[in-house]
Each structure stands twice: as structure tokens, then as C-alpha cells.
Tab-separated table of C-alpha atoms and ligand atoms in Angstrom:
chain	number	residue	atom	x	y	z
A	29	MET	CA	-44.736	-13.474	5.581
A	30	SER	CA	-43.603	-16.837	5.100
A	31	TRP	CA	-40.246	-18.463	6.453
A	32	ALA	CA	-38.979	-19.021	2.711
A	33	VAL	CA	-39.080	-15.407	2.805
A	34	VAL	CA	-37.222	-13.980	6.109
A	35	LEU	CA	-35.012	-17.466	5.840
A	36	LEU	CA	-33.935	-15.205	2.520
A	37	ALA	CA	-33.708	-12.243	3.702
A	38	LEU	CA	-31.538	-13.824	6.177
A	39	VAL	CA	-28.751	-15.350	3.758
A	40	ALA	CA	-28.923	-11.797	2.051
A	41	LEU	CA	-28.085	-10.282	5.284
A	42	LEU	CA	-24.660	-13.003	7.100
A	43	VAL	CA	-23.869	-13.252	3.232
A	44	PHE	CA	-23.647	-8.868	2.993
A	45	SER	CA	-22.016	-9.320	6.847
A	46	LYS	CA	-19.152	-11.287	5.449
A	47	ARG	CA	-18.673	-9.968	2.712
A	48	TYR	CA	-18.307	-6.122	3.579
A	49	ALA	CA	-17.940	-6.443	8.269
A	50	TRP	CA	-20.209	-3.684	8.506
A	51	TRP	CA	-20.415	-4.509	12.561
A	52	ARG	CA	-16.564	-4.551	12.867
A	53	PRO	CA	-15.514	-1.627	15.210
A	54	ALA	CA	-14.609	1.712	14.063
A	55	VAL	CA	-10.993	2.614	14.968
A	56	GLY	CA	-10.805	5.978	16.059
A	57	ARG	CA	-9.331	8.290	13.900
A	58	GLU	CA	-7.002	10.177	15.738
A	59	HIS	CA	-4.657	6.667	15.145
A	60	PRO	CA	-3.689	7.282	11.210
A	61	ARG	CA	-4.621	5.029	7.920
A	62	ILE	CA	-1.369	3.814	5.836
A	63	LEU	CA	-3.377	2.759	2.912
A	64	MET	CA	-1.653	0.236	0.312
A	65	TYR	CA	-2.181	0.500	-3.213
A	66	HIS	CA	0.325	-1.244	-6.344
A	67	MET	CA	-0.876	0.091	-9.357
A	68	VAL	CA	-4.098	2.159	-10.987
A	69	SER	CA	-5.563	0.896	-14.032
A	70	GLU	CA	-8.189	-0.610	-16.215
A	71	HIS	CA	-8.139	-4.401	-15.339
A	72	GLN	CA	-7.008	-7.180	-17.627
A	73	PRO	CA	-9.645	-9.375	-18.596
A	74	GLY	CA	-8.346	-12.823	-17.060
A	75	ALA	CA	-5.661	-11.627	-15.351
A	76	LYS	CA	-4.142	-12.460	-11.877
A	77	PHE	CA	-3.850	-9.319	-10.350
A	78	ASN	CA	-6.804	-7.705	-11.472
A	79	LYS	CA	-6.995	-7.180	-7.256
A	80	LEU	CA	-4.172	-5.021	-7.147
A	81	ARG	CA	-5.305	-2.817	-9.945
A	82	VAL	CA	-7.415	0.312	-8.535
A	83	LYS	CA	-9.401	1.425	-11.601
A	84	PRO	CA	-7.858	5.199	-12.439
A	85	ASP	CA	-11.877	6.970	-12.100
A	86	VAL	CA	-11.859	4.371	-9.289
A	87	PHE	CA	-8.788	6.098	-7.372
A	88	GLU	CA	-10.208	9.741	-8.156
A	89	TRP	CA	-12.150	9.375	-5.948
A	90	GLN	CA	-11.496	7.764	-2.825
A	91	ILE	CA	-8.915	10.591	-3.400
A	92	ARG	CA	-11.916	13.170	-3.827
A	93	TRP	CA	-13.424	11.118	-1.050
A	94	LEU	CA	-10.570	11.165	1.094
A	95	ASN	CA	-10.139	15.289	0.640
A	96	GLU	CA	-13.868	16.388	0.721
A	97	ASN	CA	-13.782	14.411	3.855
A	98	GLY	CA	-11.106	16.499	6.071
A	99	TRP	CA	-8.092	13.334	5.424
A	100	HIS	CA	-4.976	15.007	6.368
A	101	PHE	CA	-2.175	13.675	3.487
A	102	ALA	CA	1.143	13.432	4.487
A	103	LEU	CA	4.057	11.287	3.773
A	104	MET	CA	5.764	8.071	5.881
A	105	SER	CA	8.971	10.315	6.421
A	106	GLU	CA	6.941	12.661	9.006
A	107	LEU	CA	6.422	9.540	11.065
A	108	ALA	CA	9.387	10.052	11.999
A	109	GLU	CA	7.908	12.508	15.369
A	110	PRO	CA	3.823	10.368	15.514
A	111	GLU	CA	3.183	13.046	17.490
A	112	LYS	CA	3.046	15.426	15.256
A	113	VAL	CA	0.769	13.588	13.395
A	114	PRO	CA	-2.761	15.404	13.424
A	115	PRO	CA	-6.085	13.594	13.736
A	116	LYS	CA	-7.695	12.673	10.599
A	117	THR	CA	-4.399	11.756	8.635
A	118	VAL	CA	-4.112	9.431	5.856
A	119	PHE	CA	-0.459	7.844	4.791
A	120	LEU	CA	-1.462	7.174	0.420
A	121	THR	CA	1.552	4.019	0.035
A	122	PHE	CA	2.578	2.139	-2.907
A	123	ASP	CA	4.294	-0.985	-3.650
A	124	ASP	CA	6.743	-1.877	-6.447
A	125	GLY	CA	7.021	1.348	-9.169
A	126	PHE	CA	4.896	0.765	-11.828
A	127	ALA	CA	4.625	3.142	-14.649
A	128	ASP	CA	0.608	3.879	-14.072
A	129	ASN	CA	1.961	5.483	-10.584
A	130	TYR	CA	3.632	8.431	-13.323
A	131	HIS	CA	0.827	8.592	-15.944
A	132	GLN	CA	-3.011	8.030	-13.355
A	133	ALA	CA	-1.602	8.488	-9.670
A	134	HIS	CA	0.635	11.537	-10.840
A	135	PRO	CA	-2.161	13.855	-12.125
A	136	ILE	CA	-4.608	12.585	-9.768
A	137	LEU	CA	-2.353	13.399	-6.573
A	138	GLN	CA	-0.724	16.462	-7.741
A	139	LYS	CA	-4.864	17.562	-8.493
A	140	TYR	CA	-5.871	17.146	-4.664
A	141	GLY	CA	-2.770	18.296	-3.127
A	142	ALA	CA	-2.820	15.074	-2.021
A	143	LYS	CA	0.382	13.071	-1.178
A	144	ALA	CA	1.906	9.610	-1.528
A	145	THR	CA	5.020	7.323	-0.152
A	146	LEU	CA	6.420	5.676	-3.048
A	147	TYR	CA	8.371	2.829	-2.138
A	148	LEU	CA	10.291	1.436	-5.165
A	149	VAL	CA	12.096	-1.467	-5.810
A	150	VAL	CA	15.797	-0.371	-7.575
A	151	ASP	CA	16.402	-3.269	-9.934
A	152	ARG	CA	13.037	-2.650	-11.121
A	153	PHE	CA	13.061	-4.374	-14.910
A	154	GLU	CA	12.362	-7.334	-16.243
A	155	ARG	CA	11.966	-9.771	-13.528
A	156	ASP	CA	9.339	-11.984	-11.669
A	157	TRP	CA	9.224	-10.619	-8.511
A	158	SER	CA	5.168	-13.015	-8.082
A	159	THR	CA	6.859	-16.461	-8.064
A	160	ALA	CA	8.943	-14.539	-5.022
A	161	LYS	CA	6.370	-15.778	-2.641
A	162	LYS	CA	4.515	-18.695	-4.421
A	163	ALA	CA	7.124	-20.517	-7.371
A	164	HIS	CA	3.248	-21.245	-9.311
A	165	HIS	CA	2.905	-17.469	-9.015
A	166	ASN	CA	5.343	-17.500	-12.849
A	167	SER	CA	3.331	-16.319	-15.772
A	168	GLY	CA	4.998	-13.057	-16.025
A	169	GLU	CA	1.540	-10.810	-15.823
A	170	LEU	CA	4.272	-8.399	-12.745
A	171	MET	CA	7.485	-8.877	-15.028
A	172	ARG	CA	5.237	-7.833	-18.328
A	173	GLU	CA	3.126	-4.388	-16.007
A	174	PRO	CA	5.248	-1.487	-17.544
A	175	LYS	CA	7.978	-0.066	-14.789
A	176	LEU	CA	8.764	3.594	-14.000
A	177	SER	CA	12.106	4.997	-15.431
A	178	ASP	CA	14.126	6.895	-13.214
A	179	GLU	CA	12.833	9.350	-15.171
A	180	GLN	CA	9.571	9.261	-14.511
A	181	VAL	CA	10.280	9.223	-10.618
A	182	ALA	CA	12.848	12.016	-10.341
A	183	GLU	CA	9.699	14.406	-11.948
A	184	MET	CA	7.087	12.511	-9.387
A	185	LEU	CA	9.567	13.527	-6.644
A	186	ALA	CA	10.235	16.922	-7.794
A	187	SER	CA	6.583	17.303	-8.076
A	188	GLY	CA	6.698	17.522	-3.961
A	189	CYS	CA	3.252	14.819	-4.480
A	190	TRP	CA	5.532	12.209	-3.580
A	191	GLU	CA	8.734	11.171	-1.607
A	192	LEU	CA	10.476	7.298	-1.602
A	193	GLY	CA	10.608	4.742	0.416
A	194	GLY	CA	12.742	1.074	0.302
A	195	HIS	CA	11.065	-2.380	-1.411
A	196	THR	CA	15.330	-3.546	-1.754
A	197	LEU	CA	17.360	-3.944	-4.128
A	198	THR	CA	15.520	-7.328	-6.497
A	199	HIS	CA	12.139	-7.007	-4.152
A	200	ALA	CA	13.427	-10.222	-2.158
A	201	ASN	CA	11.662	-12.733	-0.251
A	202	LEU	CA	13.468	-11.832	3.249
A	203	ALA	CA	12.671	-15.108	4.515
A	204	ARG	CA	15.328	-17.149	1.894
A	205	LEU	CA	18.333	-14.618	2.911
A	206	ASP	CA	20.797	-15.027	6.462
A	207	GLU	CA	21.329	-12.052	8.010
A	208	LYS	CA	24.074	-10.814	4.550
A	209	GLN	CA	22.518	-10.777	2.542
A	210	LYS	CA	19.341	-9.389	3.895
A	211	PHE	CA	20.878	-6.638	4.930
A	212	ALA	CA	23.048	-6.107	1.877
A	213	GLU	CA	19.285	-5.153	0.136
A	214	ILE	CA	17.973	-2.847	2.818
A	215	GLN	CA	20.585	-1.416	3.113
A	216	GLY	CA	21.973	-0.650	-0.068
A	217	CYS	CA	18.745	-0.022	-1.771
A	218	ARG	CA	18.328	2.812	0.461
A	219	GLN	CA	21.715	4.128	-0.788
A	220	GLN	CA	21.059	3.293	-3.875
A	221	LEU	CA	17.948	5.364	-4.094
A	222	GLU	CA	19.851	8.732	-2.048
A	223	ALA	CA	22.106	8.586	-3.862
A	224	ARG	CA	20.393	8.271	-7.497
A	225	PHE	CA	17.637	10.839	-6.494
A	226	GLY	CA	18.697	12.832	-4.020
A	227	GLY	CA	16.493	13.231	-0.736
A	228	ALA	CA	16.343	10.905	2.751
A	229	VAL	CA	14.560	7.817	1.897
A	230	THR	CA	13.406	6.988	5.716
A	231	SER	CA	10.361	3.780	4.715
A	232	CYS	CA	10.642	0.862	4.413
A	233	ALA	CA	8.296	-1.713	3.005
A	234	TYR	CA	9.195	-5.607	2.916
A	235	PRO	CA	8.779	-6.708	-0.129
A	236	VAL	CA	5.519	-9.653	-0.419
A	237	GLY	CA	5.358	-8.721	3.026
A	238	ILE	CA	7.330	-11.173	4.406
A	239	TYR	CA	9.814	-10.326	7.679
A	240	ASP	CA	10.602	-11.796	10.949
A	241	GLU	CA	10.879	-10.288	14.459
A	242	THR	CA	14.611	-9.578	13.349
A	243	ASP	CA	14.243	-7.884	10.538
A	244	GLY	CA	13.053	-4.497	12.161
A	245	ALA	CA	16.131	-4.075	13.948
A	246	LEU	CA	17.664	-5.041	10.549
A	247	VAL	CA	15.979	-2.318	8.654
A	248	GLU	CA	16.375	0.278	11.395
A	249	LYS	CA	20.327	-0.525	11.664
A	250	ALA	CA	19.987	0.239	7.698
A	251	GLY	CA	18.584	3.729	9.272
A	252	PHE	CA	15.425	3.255	8.856
A	253	THR	CA	12.517	4.887	10.596
A	254	SER	CA	10.009	3.053	10.645
A	255	ALA	CA	8.874	0.064	7.491
A	256	VAL	CA	5.637	-1.172	6.477
A	257	THR	CA	3.933	-4.606	6.769
A	258	THR	CA	1.091	-6.526	4.580
A	259	VAL	CA	-0.882	-6.731	7.569
A	260	GLU	CA	-4.541	-5.552	7.609
A	261	GLY	CA	-5.674	-3.036	9.962
A	262	ILE	CA	-5.022	0.440	10.905
A	263	ASP	CA	-2.083	0.770	14.691
A	264	LYS	CA	-2.627	2.409	17.699
A	265	ASP	CA	0.724	2.865	18.921
A	266	LEU	CA	2.808	3.993	16.127
A	267	HIS	CA	5.837	4.471	18.001
A	268	ALA	CA	6.013	1.118	19.480
A	269	ARG	CA	4.967	-0.931	15.714
A	270	ARG	CA	7.413	1.017	14.062
A	271	PHE	CA	9.289	-0.993	12.630
A	272	GLU	CA	5.536	-3.287	11.464
A	273	LEU	CA	3.035	-0.961	10.418
A	274	CYS	CA	-0.077	-2.636	9.190
A	275	ARG	CA	-1.060	-0.954	6.783
A	276	VAL	CA	-5.585	-0.751	5.372
A	277	LYS	CA	-5.597	-2.895	1.945
A	278	VAL	CA	-7.027	-1.207	-1.042
A	279	SER	CA	-8.238	-3.563	-3.299
A	280	GLY	CA	-8.462	-2.818	-6.912
A	281	LYS	CA	-12.289	-4.841	-6.635
A	282	ASP	CA	-13.438	-2.521	-4.135
A	283	ASN	CA	-16.038	-0.580	-4.125
A	284	ARG	CA	-17.148	2.525	-2.766
A	285	LEU	CA	-19.077	0.311	0.218
A	286	ALA	CA	-16.012	-1.636	0.897
A	287	PHE	CA	-13.165	1.723	0.376
A	288	ARG	CA	-15.775	3.087	3.350
A	289	LEU	CA	-15.376	1.039	5.579
A	290	ARG	CA	-11.630	-0.019	5.172
A	291	MET	CA	-11.327	2.906	5.971
A	292	ARG	CA	-13.716	3.318	9.058
A	293	THR	CA	-12.288	-0.980	10.397
A	294	GLY	CA	-8.690	-1.331	8.378
A	295	LYS	CA	-10.407	-3.708	7.156
A	296	ARG	CA	-12.812	-5.527	4.751
A	297	GLY	CA	-14.621	-8.345	5.608
B	10	ZN	ZN1	5.781	-5.294	-3.535
């Protein structure tokens, strides 16, 4: 074999390893996985946020794979008693409230008897929240994306496959608010969702993943029992981490291998 071939094989292995991080140690299956989704839809040509769009056939494969491999689906409210969460548990979570959650994800969850927690923004229409993180994300792409109507949310909840979590009133960037404003966003969201849809809202997701060390106390004061972040990973002590839980990001760009590796290690690459 020539040196060129050996070198080429080595480079290929390095590129593959960087992309898939297969070498990362597996996290024990007694530790639940909290998966983060946004949209389940086809990609839009040239769109910036296609990584937030998991294609419907890919989503169906993921749910079928979880089901066939013995993963148990649970709702985030069940984390109030972490000691009762069985091994091989997966929490599906959806952020924001995109209409495709009803049109695409909901029938698939029903088909496989899966469950999911929907972190719903109360005031979600005509709002360009992608600029809350970076001002230059002002293409309006996420604003134009259709959102769930209250009627659709009610139907999803009635099926028993879904529960609601809070994602603030306006998808606020908490870092830009004072404590009083933050509390109004966090608690107001819980109160409005409970008043509108009934049922307890016990889990919260920080918008655009931005939070600081004092926000967990505010979330607790507002009546929530858990909060999720956008930090990638799998927590081993759910109680200690209950107000800053890591999630496993599911990207619209992932293939089957990448999804399996994320389930194994919590991260990709
Ligand atoms: Zn969000």
C-alpha cells in the first residue's frame, strides 16, 4: 500500500471522527434523554433555520427506532419524581409552537403511542424571536412559519400524547430583562397557559437557551418544577440539575447514524 493511500485513509478517519464523535463514551441508559425539537417539516431551499426542521419521514424513523429499541416515552411533568422515572426513558420536547407539530408530529406520536412536552410561547404570532439572540437574524423566516392555533393545541392535549410547558409570554431574551420583568414573563406564561388550556404547566424552557444562575430560583418561585436549556448533553443527577437540564439536540441535518450517536452520548461532534 502506498503512503498516499494510508494518509488518505487517516484523513478520512479524522474527518469522520470529528463529525460523528463515535469515540465519546456512552452515557448509561439509566439516565433519561431529553430530546429537543422545533419543527417537523420539509426543508426550505436556502433557508437559514433548516437545522430546526426535521423532515417528517426522518422524524417517523426516529420515533419508530426509539419504540422498537425499548425506549419509554415520558412527559416532563413526570420529572417531579425523578426516582420513579424508569431506565431507558426519553422525553421528547418541542419548543415554540410551530403548526407542523400538529400537522406532522402529532399523527406520528399517536401512531407509535409516544408522548411529548410542548414548550409553547403564549404570544407567538407575528413575532420574530430569532432576533432576540442575534439582531442580524432578521430575515423573518421564523416569523413567517405558521404557528399552532389554540384550537390545535387543545386537540393535541385532548389526545393524551402532549402536555404543555412554559416558554415565556413573548419568547423573551431573559438577559435583557430586569428581575421583575423576567418573573412576569415566566410566571405570566404559566398562569395564562393553565387558564387557557387547563391542566398543570410544570416545566419551563428558557427562550433561545439564555439564562443565568439566578433564573432557576425565579422559575421555581413561579411554580415550575423543572426547566430545560439548550446545552447539549445528558444529565446524571436530574434532581440537582432540575432548573438547568441539558437536552439532546435533534438537528434537521442529522442522518440515522448521527441520531443514534446522539442518543448514546448526548452530543454529536
Ligand atoms: Zn424557543
